Short mmCIF file of C-alpha atoms and ligand atoms in Angstrom, two decimals:
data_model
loop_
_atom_site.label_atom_id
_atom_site.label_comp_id
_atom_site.label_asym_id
_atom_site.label_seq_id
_atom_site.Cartn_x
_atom_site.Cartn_y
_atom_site.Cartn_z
CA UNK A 1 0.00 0.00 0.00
CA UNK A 2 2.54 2.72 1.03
CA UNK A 3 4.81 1.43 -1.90
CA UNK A 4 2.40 3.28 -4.94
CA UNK A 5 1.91 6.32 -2.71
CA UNK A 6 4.62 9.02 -3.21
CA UNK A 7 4.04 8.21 -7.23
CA UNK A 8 0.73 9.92 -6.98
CA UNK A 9 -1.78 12.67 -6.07
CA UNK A 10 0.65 15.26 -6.49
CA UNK A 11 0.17 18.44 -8.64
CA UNK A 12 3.71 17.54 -10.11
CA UNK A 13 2.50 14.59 -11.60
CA UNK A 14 -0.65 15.78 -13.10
CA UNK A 15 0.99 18.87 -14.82
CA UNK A 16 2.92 16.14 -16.72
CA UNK A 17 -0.14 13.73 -17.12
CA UNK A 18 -1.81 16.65 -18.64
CA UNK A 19 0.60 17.30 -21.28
CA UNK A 20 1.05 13.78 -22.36
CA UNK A 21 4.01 12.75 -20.51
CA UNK A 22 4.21 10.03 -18.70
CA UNK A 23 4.38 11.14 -15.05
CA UNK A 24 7.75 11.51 -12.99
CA UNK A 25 8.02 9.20 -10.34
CA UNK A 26 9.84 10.21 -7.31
CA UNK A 27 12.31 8.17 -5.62
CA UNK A 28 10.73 6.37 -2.55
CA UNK A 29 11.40 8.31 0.36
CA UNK A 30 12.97 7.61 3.62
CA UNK A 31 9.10 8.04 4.87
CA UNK A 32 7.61 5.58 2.51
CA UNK A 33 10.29 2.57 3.72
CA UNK A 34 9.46 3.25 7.19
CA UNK A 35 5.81 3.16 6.99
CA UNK A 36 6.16 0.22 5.13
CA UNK A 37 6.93 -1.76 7.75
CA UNK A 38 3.58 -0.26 9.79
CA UNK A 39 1.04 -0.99 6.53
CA UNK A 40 -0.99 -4.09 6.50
CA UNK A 41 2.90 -6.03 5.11
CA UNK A 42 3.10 -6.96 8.83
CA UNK A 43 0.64 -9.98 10.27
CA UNK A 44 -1.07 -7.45 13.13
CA UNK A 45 -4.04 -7.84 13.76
CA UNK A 46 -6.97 -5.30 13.54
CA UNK A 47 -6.54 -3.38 16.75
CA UNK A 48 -2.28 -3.15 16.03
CA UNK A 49 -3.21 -1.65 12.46
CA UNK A 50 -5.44 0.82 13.64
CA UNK A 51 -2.96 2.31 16.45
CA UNK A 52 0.30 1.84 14.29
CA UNK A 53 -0.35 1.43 10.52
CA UNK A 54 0.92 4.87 8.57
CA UNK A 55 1.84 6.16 12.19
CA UNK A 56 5.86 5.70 12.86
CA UNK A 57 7.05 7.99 15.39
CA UNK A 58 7.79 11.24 13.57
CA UNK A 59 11.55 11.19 12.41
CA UNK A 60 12.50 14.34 14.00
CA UNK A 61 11.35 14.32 17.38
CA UNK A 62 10.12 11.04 18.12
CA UNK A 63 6.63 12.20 18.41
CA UNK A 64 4.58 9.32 19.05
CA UNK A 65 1.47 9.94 17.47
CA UNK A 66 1.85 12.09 13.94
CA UNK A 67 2.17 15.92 13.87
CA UNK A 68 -0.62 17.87 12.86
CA UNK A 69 1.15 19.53 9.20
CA UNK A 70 -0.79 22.43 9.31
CA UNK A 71 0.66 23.45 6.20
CA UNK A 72 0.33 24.32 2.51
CA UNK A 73 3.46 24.44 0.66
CA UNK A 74 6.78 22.57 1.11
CA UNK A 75 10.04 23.87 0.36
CA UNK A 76 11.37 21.86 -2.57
CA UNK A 77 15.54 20.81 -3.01
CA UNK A 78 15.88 22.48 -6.49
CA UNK A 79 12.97 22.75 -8.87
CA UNK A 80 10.95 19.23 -8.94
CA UNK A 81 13.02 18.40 -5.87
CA UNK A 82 10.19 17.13 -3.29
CA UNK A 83 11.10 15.54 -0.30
CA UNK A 84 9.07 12.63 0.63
CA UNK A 85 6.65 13.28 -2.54
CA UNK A 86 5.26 16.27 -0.93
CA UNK A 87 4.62 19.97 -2.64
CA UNK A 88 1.12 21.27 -1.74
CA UNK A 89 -1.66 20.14 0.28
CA UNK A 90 -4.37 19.55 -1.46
CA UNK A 91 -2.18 16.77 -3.53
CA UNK A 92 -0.69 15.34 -0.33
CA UNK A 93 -0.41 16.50 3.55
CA UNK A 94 1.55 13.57 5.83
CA UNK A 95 -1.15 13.69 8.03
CA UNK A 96 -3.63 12.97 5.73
CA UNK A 97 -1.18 10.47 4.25
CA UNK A 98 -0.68 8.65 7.50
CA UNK A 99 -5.08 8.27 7.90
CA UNK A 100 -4.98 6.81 4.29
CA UNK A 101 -2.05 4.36 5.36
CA UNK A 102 -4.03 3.82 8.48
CA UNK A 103 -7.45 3.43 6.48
CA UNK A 104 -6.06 1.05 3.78
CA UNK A 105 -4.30 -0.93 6.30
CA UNK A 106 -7.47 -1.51 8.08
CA UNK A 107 -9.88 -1.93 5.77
CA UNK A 108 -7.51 -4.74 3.94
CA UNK A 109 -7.23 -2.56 0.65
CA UNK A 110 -4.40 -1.32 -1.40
CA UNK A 111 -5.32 2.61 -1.40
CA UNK A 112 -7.51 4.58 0.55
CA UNK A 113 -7.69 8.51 -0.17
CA UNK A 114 -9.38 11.02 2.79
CA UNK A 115 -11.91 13.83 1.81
CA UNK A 116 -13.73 16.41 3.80
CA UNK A 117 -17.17 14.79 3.89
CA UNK A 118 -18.11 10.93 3.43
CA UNK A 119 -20.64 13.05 0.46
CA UNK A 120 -17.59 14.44 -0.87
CA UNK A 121 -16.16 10.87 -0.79
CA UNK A 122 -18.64 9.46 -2.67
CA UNK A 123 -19.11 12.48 -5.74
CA UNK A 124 -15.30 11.74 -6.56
CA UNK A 125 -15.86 8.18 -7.18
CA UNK A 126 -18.78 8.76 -8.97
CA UNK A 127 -17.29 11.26 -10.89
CA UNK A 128 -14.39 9.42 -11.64
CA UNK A 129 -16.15 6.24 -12.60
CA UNK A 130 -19.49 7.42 -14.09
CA UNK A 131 -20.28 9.47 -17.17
CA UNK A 132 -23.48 11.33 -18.94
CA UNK A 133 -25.62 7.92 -20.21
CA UNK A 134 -24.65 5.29 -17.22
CA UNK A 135 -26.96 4.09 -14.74
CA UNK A 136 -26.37 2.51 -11.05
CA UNK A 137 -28.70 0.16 -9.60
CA UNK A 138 -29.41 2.04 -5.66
CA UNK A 139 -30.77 0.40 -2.62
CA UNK A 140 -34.53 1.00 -1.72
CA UNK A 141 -32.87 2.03 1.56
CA UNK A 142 -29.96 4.14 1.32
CA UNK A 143 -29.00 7.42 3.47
CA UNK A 144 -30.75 10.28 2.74
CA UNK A 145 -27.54 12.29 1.25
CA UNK A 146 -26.40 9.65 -0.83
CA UNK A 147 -30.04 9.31 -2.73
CA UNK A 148 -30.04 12.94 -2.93
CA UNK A 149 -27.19 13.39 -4.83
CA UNK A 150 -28.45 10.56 -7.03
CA UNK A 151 -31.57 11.95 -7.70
CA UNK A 152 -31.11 15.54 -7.53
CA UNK A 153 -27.56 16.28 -9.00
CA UNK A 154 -26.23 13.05 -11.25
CA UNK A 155 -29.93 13.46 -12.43
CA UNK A 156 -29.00 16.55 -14.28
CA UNK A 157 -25.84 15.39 -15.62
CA UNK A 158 -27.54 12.48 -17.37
CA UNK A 159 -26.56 9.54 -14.68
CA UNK A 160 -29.70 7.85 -14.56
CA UNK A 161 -30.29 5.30 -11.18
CA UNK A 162 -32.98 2.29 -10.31
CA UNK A 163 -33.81 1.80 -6.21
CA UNK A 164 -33.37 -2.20 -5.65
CA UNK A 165 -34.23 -4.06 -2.88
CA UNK A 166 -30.17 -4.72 -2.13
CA UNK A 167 -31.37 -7.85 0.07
CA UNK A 168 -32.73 -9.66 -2.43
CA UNK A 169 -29.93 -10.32 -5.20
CA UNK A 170 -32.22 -11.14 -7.64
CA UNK A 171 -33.99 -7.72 -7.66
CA UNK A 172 -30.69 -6.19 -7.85
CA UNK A 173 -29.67 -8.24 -10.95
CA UNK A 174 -32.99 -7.58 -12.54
CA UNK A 175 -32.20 -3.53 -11.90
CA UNK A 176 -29.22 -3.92 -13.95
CA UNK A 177 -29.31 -1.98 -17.36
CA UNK A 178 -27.13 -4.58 -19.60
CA UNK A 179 -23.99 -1.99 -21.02
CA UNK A 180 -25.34 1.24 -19.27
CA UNK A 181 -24.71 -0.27 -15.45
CA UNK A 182 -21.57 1.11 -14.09
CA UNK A 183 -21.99 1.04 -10.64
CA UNK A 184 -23.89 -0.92 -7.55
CA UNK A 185 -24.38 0.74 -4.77
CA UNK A 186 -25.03 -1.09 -1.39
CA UNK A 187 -25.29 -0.46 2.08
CA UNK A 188 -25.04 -2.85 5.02
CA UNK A 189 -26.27 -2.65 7.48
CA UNK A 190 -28.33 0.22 5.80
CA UNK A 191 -29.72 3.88 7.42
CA UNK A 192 -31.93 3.42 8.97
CA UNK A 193 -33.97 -0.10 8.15
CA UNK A 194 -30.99 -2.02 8.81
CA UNK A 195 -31.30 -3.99 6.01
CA UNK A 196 -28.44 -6.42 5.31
CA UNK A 197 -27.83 -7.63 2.03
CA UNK A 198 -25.59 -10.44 0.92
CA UNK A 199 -21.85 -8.23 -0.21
CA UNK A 200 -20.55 -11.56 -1.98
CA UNK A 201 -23.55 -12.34 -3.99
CA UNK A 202 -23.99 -8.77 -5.11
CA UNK A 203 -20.00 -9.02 -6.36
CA UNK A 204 -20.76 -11.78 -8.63
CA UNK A 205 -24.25 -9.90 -9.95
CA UNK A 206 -21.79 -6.69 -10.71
CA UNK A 207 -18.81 -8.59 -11.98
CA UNK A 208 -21.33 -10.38 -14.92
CA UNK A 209 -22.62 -7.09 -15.12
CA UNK A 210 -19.34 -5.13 -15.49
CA UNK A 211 -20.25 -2.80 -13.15
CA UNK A 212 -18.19 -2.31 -10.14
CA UNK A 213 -19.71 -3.16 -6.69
CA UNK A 214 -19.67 -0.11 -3.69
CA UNK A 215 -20.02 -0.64 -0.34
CA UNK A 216 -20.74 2.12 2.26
CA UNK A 217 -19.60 0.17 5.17
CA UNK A 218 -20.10 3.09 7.50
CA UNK A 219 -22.66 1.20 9.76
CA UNK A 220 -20.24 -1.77 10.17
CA UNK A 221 -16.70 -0.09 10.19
CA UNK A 222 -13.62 -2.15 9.04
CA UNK A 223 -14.07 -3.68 12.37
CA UNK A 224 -16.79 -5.82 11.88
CA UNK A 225 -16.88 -6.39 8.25
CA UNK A 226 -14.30 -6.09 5.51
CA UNK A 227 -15.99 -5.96 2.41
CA UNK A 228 -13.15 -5.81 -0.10
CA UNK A 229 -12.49 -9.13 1.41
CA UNK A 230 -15.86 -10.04 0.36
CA UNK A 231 -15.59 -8.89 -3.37
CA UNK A 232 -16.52 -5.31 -3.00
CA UNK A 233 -14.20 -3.17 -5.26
CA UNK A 234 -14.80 0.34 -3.46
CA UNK A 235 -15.75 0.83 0.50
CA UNK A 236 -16.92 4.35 1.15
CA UNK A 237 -17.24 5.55 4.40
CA UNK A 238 -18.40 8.71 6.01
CA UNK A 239 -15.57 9.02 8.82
CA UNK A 240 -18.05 11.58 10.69
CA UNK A 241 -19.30 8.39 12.28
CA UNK A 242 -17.77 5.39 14.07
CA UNK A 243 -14.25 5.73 12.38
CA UNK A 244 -14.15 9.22 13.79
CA UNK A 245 -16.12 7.97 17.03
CA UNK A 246 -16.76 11.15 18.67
CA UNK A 247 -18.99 13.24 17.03
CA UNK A 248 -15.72 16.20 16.67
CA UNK A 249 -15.21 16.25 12.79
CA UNK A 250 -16.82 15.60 9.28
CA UNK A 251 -14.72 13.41 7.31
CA UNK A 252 -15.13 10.81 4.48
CA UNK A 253 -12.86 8.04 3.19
CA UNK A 254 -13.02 5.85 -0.08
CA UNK A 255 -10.53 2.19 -0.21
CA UNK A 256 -10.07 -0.06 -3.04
CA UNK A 257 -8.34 -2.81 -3.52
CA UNK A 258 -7.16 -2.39 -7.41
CA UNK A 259 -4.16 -0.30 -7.39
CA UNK A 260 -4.87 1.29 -11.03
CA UNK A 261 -9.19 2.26 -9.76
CA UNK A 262 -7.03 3.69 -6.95
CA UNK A 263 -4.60 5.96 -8.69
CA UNK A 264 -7.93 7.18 -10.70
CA UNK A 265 -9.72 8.01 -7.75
CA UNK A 266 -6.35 10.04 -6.43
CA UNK A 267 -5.95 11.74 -9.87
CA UNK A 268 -10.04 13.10 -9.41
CA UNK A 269 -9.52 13.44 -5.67
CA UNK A 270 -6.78 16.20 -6.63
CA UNK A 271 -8.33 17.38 -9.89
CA UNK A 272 -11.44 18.36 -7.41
CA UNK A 273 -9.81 19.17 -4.63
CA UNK A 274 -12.31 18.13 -1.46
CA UNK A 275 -9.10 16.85 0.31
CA UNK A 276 -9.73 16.02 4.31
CA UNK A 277 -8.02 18.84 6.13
CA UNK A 278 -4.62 18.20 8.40
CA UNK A 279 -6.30 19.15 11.86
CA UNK A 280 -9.27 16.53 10.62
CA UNK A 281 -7.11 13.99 9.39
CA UNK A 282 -5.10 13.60 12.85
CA UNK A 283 -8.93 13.62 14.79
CA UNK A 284 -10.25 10.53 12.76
CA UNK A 285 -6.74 9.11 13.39
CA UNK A 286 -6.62 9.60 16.97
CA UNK A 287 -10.20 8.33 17.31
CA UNK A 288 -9.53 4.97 14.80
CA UNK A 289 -7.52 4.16 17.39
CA UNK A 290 -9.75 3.01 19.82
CA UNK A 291 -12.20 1.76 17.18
CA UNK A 292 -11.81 -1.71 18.08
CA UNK A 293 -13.02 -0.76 21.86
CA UNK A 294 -15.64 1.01 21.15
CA UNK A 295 -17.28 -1.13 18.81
CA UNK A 296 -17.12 -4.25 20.96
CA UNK A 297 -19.00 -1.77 23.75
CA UNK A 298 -21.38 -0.69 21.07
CA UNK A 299 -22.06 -4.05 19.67
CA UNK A 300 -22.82 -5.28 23.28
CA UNK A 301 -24.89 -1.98 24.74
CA UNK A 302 -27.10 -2.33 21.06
CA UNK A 303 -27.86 -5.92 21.91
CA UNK A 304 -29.10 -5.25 25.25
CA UNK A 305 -30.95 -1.91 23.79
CA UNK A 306 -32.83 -4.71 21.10
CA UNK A 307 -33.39 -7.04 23.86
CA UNK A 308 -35.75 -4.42 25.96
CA UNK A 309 -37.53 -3.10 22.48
CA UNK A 310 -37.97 -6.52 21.99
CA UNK A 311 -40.01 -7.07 25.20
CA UNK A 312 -41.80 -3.63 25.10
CA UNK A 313 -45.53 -3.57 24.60
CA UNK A 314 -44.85 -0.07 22.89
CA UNK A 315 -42.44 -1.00 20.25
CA UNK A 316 -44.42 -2.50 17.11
CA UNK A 317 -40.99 -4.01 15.26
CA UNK A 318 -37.13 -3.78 16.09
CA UNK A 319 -34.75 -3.99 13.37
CA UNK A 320 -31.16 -5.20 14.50
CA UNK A 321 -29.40 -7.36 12.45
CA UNK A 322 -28.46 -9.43 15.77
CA UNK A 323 -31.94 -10.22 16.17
CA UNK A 324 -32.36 -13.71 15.28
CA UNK A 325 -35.70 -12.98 13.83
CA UNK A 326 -34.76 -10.22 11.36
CA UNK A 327 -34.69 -11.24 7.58
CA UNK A 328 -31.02 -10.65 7.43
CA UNK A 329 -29.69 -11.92 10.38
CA UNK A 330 -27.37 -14.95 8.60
CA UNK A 331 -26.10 -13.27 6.34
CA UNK A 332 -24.96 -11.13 8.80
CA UNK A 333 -23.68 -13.15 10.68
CA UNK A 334 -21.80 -14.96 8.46
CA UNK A 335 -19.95 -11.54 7.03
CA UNK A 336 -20.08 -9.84 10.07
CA UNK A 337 -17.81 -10.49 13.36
CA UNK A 338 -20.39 -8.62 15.06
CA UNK A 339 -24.24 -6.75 14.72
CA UNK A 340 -23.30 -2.74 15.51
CA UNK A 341 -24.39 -0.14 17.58
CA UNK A 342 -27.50 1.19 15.05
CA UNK A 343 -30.73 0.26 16.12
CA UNK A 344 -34.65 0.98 14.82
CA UNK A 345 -37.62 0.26 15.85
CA UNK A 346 -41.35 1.21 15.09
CA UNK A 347 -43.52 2.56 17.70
CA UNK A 348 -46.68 0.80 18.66
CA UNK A 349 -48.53 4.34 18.85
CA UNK A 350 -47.68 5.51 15.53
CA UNK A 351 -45.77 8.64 14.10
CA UNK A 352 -46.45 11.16 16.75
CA UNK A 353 -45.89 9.07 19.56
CA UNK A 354 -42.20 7.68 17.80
CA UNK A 355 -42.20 12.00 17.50
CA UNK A 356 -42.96 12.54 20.95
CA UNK A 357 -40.44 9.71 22.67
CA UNK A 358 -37.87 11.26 20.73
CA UNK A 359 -38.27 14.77 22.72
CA UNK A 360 -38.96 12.71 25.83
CA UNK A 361 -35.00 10.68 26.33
CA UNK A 362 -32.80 12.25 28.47
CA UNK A 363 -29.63 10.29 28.39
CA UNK A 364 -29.96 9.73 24.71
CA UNK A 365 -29.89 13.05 22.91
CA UNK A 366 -31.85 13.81 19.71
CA UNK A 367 -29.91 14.71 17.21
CA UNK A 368 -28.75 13.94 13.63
CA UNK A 369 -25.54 11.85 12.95
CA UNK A 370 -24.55 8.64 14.12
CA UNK A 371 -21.78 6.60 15.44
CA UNK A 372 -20.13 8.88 18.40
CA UNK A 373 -19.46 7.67 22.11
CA UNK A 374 -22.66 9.50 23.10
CA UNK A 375 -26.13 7.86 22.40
CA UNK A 376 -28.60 9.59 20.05
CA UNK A 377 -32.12 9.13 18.71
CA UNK A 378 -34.10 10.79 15.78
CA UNK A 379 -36.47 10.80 13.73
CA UNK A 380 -35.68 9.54 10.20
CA UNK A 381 -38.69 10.27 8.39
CA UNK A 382 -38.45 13.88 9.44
CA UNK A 383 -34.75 14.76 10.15
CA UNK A 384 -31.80 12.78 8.15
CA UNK A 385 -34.42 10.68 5.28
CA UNK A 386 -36.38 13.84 4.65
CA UNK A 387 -34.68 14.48 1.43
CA UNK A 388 -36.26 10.63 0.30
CA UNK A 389 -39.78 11.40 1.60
CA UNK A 390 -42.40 10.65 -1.99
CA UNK A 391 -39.35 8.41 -2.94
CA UNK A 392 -39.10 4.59 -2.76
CA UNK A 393 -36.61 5.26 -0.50
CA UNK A 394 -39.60 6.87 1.92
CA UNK A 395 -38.80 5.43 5.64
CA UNK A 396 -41.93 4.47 7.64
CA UNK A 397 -43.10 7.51 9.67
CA UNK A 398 -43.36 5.69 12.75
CA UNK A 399 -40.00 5.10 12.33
CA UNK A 400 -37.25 5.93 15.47
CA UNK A 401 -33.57 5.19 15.36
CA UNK A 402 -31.04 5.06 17.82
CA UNK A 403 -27.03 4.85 17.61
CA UNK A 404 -25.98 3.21 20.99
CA UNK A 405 -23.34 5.14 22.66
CA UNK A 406 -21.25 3.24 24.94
CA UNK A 407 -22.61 5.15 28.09
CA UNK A 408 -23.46 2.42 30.93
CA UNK A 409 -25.87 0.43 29.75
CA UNK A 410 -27.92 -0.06 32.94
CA UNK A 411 -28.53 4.24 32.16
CA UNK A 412 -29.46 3.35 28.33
CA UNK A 413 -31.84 0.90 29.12
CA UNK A 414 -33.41 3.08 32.01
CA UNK A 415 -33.58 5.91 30.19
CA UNK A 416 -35.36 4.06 27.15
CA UNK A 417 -37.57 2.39 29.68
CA UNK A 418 -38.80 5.76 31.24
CA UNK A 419 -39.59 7.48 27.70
CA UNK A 420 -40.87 4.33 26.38
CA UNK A 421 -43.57 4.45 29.32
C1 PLP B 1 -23.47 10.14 7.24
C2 PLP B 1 -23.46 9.13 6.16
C3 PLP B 1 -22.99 9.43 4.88
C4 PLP B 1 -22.54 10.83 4.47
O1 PLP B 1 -21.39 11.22 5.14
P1 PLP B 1 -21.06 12.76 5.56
O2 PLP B 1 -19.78 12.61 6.29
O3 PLP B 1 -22.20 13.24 6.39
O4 PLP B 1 -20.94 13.53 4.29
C5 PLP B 1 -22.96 8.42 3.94
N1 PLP B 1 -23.37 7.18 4.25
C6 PLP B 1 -23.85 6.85 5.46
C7 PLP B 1 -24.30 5.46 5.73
C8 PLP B 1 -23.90 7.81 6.46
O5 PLP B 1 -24.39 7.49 7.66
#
């Protein structure tokens, strides 16, 4: 992984790209062997990755955890003479380069690139690998953002989409536009149904189709499922949530596994410029390292959190993918290590009522977002999946959904109890 990177991203390269040379290559820097040795080459395991991998002490000082290069431009050794690959930020900031290290590492890929919003993660690969005439097959359940941008902005530039039911492969491969398909898209566990769908099966269904297969693995994190593992050939994650962990910065991420879709995606990912920032690059870092903590407490607080819905004469249906009643629950666990911290339920009482309990929790706060230390609840079908209400991605308006925090649980399930009633 840490091999390709100094050859790329850099405004250097492009210049020459653009005028028909091939690019220059830089030698490997001293950086590049060093890190090499704290990429996914070694045989750590998950939880050694994510505090080490792109992260060697800084060569200077020794600083344990990497400095914050709050910087544009780097003095260069004689014109085209960059040290470590580095010559302006947007093409490449050793911060940011130590979260992608850390990020490809992690999620088992061969490239990972950071950008300033998991929505700005996702319009570079769709920009890079779609064009005026394709179509992508969507899930009927998606987030709210990523079906708007589908339906209100590729619209216009003539990238036309079909909503599938992403649990039900068949559906999917029946969406598929034969030559026109360029793209699936697939969440799972999807916002805010959590819907699981089968990442494998859908690989083969894009593969026949030619169309690569995307998975936003935001809900699961590297942690509990690996999807490029799996077949996937793009994870996209919104690092705002889980990967960031606590609810401090807005951050998206995009991995592959195919080195040459992953020096495209850096070439569009500088050519548009919504690079991750340094001071947000070392916050998702510094919270990816306790990722593996936090989602064993989240995993284990959500279970308990499904358990009392479960048994609640208010709740009308729970949807947790640990459940072994919900539709998806083999398939999840069979590509998950573990069920996540997201859960939804319907209330009994219908939409006001699911309205009124969300006003009503006081250790869970109601709010947007997802995936921080600190419970929430909302609303979907008036707060984050407004933007899909007349849709077929239209959530059920009784509809209430909760992302566990990893607060005590004995206070979660209290406080549910006493706004439940
Ligand atoms: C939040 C979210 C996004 C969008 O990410 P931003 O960082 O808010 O731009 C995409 N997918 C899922 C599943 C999300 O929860």
């Amino acid at each position: 992984m840490t091999e390709s990177k100094p050859d790329t991203g850099h405004e250097h390269d492009r210049q020459h790209q653009h005028h028909g040379h091939q690019p220059q290559r830089p030698d490997r820097s001293a950086r590049d062997e060093r890190t090499a040795h704290a990429g996914h080459a070694e045989p750590w395991g998950f939880a050694s990755l994510a505090i080490h991998a792109g992260q060697e002490p800084d060569p200077l000082t020794g600083a344990i955890v990497p400095p914050i290069y709050q910087v544009s431009t780097y003095k260069q050794d004689g014109v085209g003479g960059l040290r470590g690959g580095y010559e302006y930020s947007r093409s490449a900031n050793p911060t940011r380069t130590a979260l992608e290290e850390c990020l490809a590492a992690i999620e088992n890929g061969t490239r990972a690139l950071a950008f300033a919003s998991g929505l700005a993660a996702e319009d570079c690969l769709l920009r890079t690998v779609l064009g005026p005439g394709d179509h992508v097959v969507i899930p009927d359940d998606a987030y709210g953002g990523t079906f708007r941008l589908f339906a209100k902005v590729y619209q216009r530039w003539g990238v036309d989409w079909t909503a599938a039911d992403p649990g039900d492969p068949e559906a999917v491969r029946a969406a598929v536009r034969p030559g026109r398909t360029k793209a699936v898209w697939v969440e799972t566990p999807s916002n805010p149904l959590l819907g699981v769908s089968d990442i494998a099966a859908l690989a083969g269904i894009a593969r026949e189709a030619g169309a690569l297969l995307v998975v936003d693995n935001t809900f699961a994190t590297p942690y509990l499922q690996q999807p490029l593992a799996l077949g996937a050939d793009v994870v996209v994650h919104s690092t705002t949530k889980y990967i960031g962990g606590h609810s401090d910065v807005v951050g998206g991420a995009l991995v592959v596994a195919d080195a040459g879709l992953g020096e495209r995606l850096a070439f569009h990912q500088n050519s548009m410029g919504a690079v991750a920032g340094p001071f947000d690059a070392w916050l998702t870092l510094r919270g990816i390292k306790t990722l593996a903590v936090r989602m064993d407490r989240h995993c284990a607080n959500a279970e308990a959190v499904a358990q009392l819905l479960v048994a609640h004469p208010k709740v009308a249906e729970v949807r947790y993918p640990g459940l072994p009643g919900h539709p998806g629950h083999e398939i999840a666990a069979k590509q998950m290590s573990g069920f996540g911290g997201m859960v939804s339920f319907r209330h009994a009482d219908g939409e006001s009522a699911a309205v009124e309990l969300c006003g009503r929790t006081r250790l869970f706060t109601l709010g947007e977002s997802l995936g921080g230390v600190e419970s929430l609840i909302e609303h979907p079908g008036r707060m984050t999946h407004m933007a899909a209400a007349g849709s077929p991605l239209e959530v059920p308006a009784d509809l209430v959904r909760l992302s566990v925090g990893i607060e005590d649980r004995a206070d979660l399930l209290a406080d549910l109890a006493q706004a439940l009633g």
